[in-house]
XYZ file of C-alpha atoms in Angstrom:
234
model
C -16.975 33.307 -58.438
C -14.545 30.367 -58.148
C -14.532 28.387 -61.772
C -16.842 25.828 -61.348
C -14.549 23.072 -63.121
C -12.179 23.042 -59.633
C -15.233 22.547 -57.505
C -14.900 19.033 -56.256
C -11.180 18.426 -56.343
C -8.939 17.597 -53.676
C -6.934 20.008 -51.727
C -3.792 19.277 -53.430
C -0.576 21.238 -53.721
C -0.773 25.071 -52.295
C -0.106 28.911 -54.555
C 3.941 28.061 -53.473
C 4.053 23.962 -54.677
C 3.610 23.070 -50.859
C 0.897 20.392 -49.848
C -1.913 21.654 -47.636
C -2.689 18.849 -45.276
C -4.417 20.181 -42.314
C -8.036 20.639 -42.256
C -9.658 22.452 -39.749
C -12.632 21.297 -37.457
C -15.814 22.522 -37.999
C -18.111 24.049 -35.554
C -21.783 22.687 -34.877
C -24.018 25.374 -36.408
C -25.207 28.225 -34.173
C -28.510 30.561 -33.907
C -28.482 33.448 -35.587
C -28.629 36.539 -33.177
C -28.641 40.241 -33.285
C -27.237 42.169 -30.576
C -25.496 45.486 -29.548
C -24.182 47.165 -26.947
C -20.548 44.860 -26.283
C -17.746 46.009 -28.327
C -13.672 44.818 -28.923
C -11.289 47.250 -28.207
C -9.482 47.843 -31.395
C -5.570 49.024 -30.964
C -4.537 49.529 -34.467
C -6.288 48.843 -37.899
C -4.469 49.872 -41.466
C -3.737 48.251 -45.010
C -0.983 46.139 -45.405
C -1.155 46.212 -48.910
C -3.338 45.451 -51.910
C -2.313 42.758 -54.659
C -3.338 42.127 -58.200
C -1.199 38.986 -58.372
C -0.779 35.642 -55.845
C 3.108 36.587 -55.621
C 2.594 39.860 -54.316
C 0.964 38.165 -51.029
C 2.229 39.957 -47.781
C 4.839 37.489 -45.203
C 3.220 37.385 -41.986
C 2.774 35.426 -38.918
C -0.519 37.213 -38.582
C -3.263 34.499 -39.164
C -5.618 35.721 -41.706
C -9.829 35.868 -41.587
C -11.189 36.327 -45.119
C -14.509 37.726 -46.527
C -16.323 36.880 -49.440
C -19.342 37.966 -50.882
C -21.327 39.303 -53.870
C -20.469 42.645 -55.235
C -22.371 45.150 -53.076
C -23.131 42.279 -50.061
C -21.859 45.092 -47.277
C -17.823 43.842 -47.375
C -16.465 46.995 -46.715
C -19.114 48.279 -44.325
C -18.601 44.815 -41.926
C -14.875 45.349 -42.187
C -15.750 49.324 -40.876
C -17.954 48.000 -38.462
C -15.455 45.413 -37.538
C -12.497 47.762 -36.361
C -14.372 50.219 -35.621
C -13.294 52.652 -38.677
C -15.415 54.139 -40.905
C -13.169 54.435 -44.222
C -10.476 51.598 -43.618
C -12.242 50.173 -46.194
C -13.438 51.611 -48.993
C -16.980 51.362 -49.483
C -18.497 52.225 -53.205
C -22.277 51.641 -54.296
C -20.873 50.810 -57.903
C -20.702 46.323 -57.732
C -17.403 44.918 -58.350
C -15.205 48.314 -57.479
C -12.859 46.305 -55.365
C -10.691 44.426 -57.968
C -7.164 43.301 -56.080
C -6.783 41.711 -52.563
C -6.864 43.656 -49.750
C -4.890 42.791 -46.444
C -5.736 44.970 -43.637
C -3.635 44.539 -40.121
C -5.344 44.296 -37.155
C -4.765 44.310 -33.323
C -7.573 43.783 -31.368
C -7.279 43.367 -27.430
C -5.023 40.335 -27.489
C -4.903 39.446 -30.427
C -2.969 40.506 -33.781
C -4.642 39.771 -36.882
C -4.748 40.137 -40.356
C -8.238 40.899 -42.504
C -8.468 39.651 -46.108
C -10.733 41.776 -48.271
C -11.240 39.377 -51.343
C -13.006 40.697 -54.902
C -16.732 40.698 -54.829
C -18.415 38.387 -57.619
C -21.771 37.981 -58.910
C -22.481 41.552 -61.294
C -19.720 43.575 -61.392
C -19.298 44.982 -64.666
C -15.948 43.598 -66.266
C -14.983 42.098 -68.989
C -14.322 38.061 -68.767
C -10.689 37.960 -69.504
C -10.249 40.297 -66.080
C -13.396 38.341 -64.187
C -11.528 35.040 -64.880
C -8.385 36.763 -63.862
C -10.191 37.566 -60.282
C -11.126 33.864 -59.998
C -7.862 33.066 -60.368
C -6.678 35.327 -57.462
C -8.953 34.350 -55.159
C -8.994 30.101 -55.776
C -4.648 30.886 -55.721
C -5.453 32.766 -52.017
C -8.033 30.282 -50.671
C -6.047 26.829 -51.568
C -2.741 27.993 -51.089
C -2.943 30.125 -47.882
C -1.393 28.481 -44.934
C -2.589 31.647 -42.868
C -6.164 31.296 -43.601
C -7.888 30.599 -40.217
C -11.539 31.162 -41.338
C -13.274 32.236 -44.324
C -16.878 34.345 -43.855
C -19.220 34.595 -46.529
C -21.428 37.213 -46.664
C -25.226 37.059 -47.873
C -27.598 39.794 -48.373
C -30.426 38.801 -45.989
C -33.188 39.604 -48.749
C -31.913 37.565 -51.146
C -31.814 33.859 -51.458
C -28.776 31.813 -51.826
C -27.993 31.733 -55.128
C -25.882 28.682 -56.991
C -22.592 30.622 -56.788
C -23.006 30.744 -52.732
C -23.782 26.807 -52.151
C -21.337 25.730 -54.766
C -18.460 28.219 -52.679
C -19.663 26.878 -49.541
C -19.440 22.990 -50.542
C -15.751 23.858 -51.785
C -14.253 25.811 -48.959
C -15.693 23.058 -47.124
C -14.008 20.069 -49.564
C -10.787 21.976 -48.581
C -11.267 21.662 -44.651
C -12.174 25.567 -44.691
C -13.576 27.020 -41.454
C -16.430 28.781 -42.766
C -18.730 30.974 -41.270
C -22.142 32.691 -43.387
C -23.029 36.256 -42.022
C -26.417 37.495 -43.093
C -26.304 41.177 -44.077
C -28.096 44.583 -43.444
C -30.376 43.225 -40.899
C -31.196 46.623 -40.483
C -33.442 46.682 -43.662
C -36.213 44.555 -42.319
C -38.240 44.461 -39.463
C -37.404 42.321 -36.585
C -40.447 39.556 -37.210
C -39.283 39.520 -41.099
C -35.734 38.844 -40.436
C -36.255 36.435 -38.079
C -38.180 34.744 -40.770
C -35.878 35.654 -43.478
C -33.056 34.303 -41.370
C -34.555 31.077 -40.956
C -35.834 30.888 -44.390
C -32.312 31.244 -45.776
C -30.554 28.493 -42.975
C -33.165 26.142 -44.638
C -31.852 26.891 -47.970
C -28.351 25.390 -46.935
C -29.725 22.341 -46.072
C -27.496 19.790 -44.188
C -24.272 22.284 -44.243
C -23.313 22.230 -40.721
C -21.519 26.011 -41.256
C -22.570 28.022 -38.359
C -24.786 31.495 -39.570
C -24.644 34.591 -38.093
C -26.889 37.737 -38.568
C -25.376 41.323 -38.494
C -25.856 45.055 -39.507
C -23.312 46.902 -40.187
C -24.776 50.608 -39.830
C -26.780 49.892 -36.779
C -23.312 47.907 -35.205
C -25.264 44.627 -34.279
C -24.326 41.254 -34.626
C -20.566 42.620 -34.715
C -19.529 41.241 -31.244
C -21.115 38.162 -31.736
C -18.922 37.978 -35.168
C -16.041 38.903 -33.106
C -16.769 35.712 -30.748
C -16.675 33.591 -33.374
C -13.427 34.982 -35.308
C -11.608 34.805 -31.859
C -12.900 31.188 -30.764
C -10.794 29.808 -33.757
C -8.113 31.538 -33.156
């Protein structure tokens, strides 16, 4: 999780000593919907690279999408889903396995991307020299990434939103962020309780106007509708 003493300051000087001035509009907030049956025709999809430090950060014209989540939210599994690969990213069932920044190219129809894997927080089992070193690597890549068109955080339908999920969403937003929230293995409830669960957890955020998407990653639904919305900012 981002340190909690840099929530609330302004978007100052970026990772290279540059200012960051633009901020990006933000959408009105949307339904959340579950569909399947569309798809995006994926071209290519590989790593770029993976770095443990902000000056190993790849040079690209590429603009960049970024997820975030909890250790063991379904990252790896949406960015499968997503290109339509099953081990471009590596998926693991032990919380906090991915531990550098993962940049992932990607050409989809017309449009040439690049897909940030960032660390999972929350539970992972580290010690707190190397956790604090994590939320250094990911504040560096958020506030100093002139690429960054849109940042989606991921949330585990069944669980509330905790503390470390409204305090990241109030600072991407402080920063002019474009954020989107993407609730997570849909597939584990039945339709009337996600529906409910859905709308219990939109209620949580309160007067955040992010928009909230619900997906599943094994049964491939809300994945064009996520598509939409990465290429409408775009």
């Amino acid at each position: 999780m981002l340190r909690g003493k840099r929530f609330g300051a302004r978007r100052g000087p970026d990772a290279t000593g540059q200012n960051s001035s633009h901020a990006r509009a933000r959408s009105p907030s949307r339904s959340p919907s579950l569909n399947r049956g569309r798809s995006v025709k994926i071209r290519r999809a590989e790593l770029n690279r993976s770095c443990a430090r902000l000056g190993q950060f790849p040079e690209t014209p590429r603009p960049e999408i970024a997820f975030l989540g909890r250790s063991n939210v379904g990252k790896s599994s949406l960015l499968n889903a997503l290109v339509q690969r099953k081990q471009l990213a590596r998926t693991s069932s032990t919380p906090g396995k991915t531990r550098m920044i993962h940049f992932f190219e990607v050409d989809a129809a017309a449009h040439e991307l690049m897909f940030v894997d960032l660390p999972g927080y929350g539970w992972a089992r580290v010690s707190r020299r190397e956790r604090e070193s994590w939320q250094g690597l990911v504040e560096g890549y958020l506030e100093g990434r002139e690429a960054l068109r849109l940042a989606i955080l991921l949330q585990d339908l069944r669980r509330d939103f905790s503390e470390d999920e409204t305090l990241l969403l109030d600072w991407l937003a402080e920063r002019g962020i474009e954020t989107r929230v993407v609730l997570t293995k849909g597939d584990k409830l039945k339709p009337m309780r996600r529906a409910k669960r859905a709308k219990e957890l939109r209620a949580q955020l309160g007067d955040r106007s992010v928009p909230v998407l619900l997906s599943s990653s094994q049964a491939k639904q809300g994945i064009y509708e996520l598509w939409a919305a990465i290429r409408a900012i775009l």
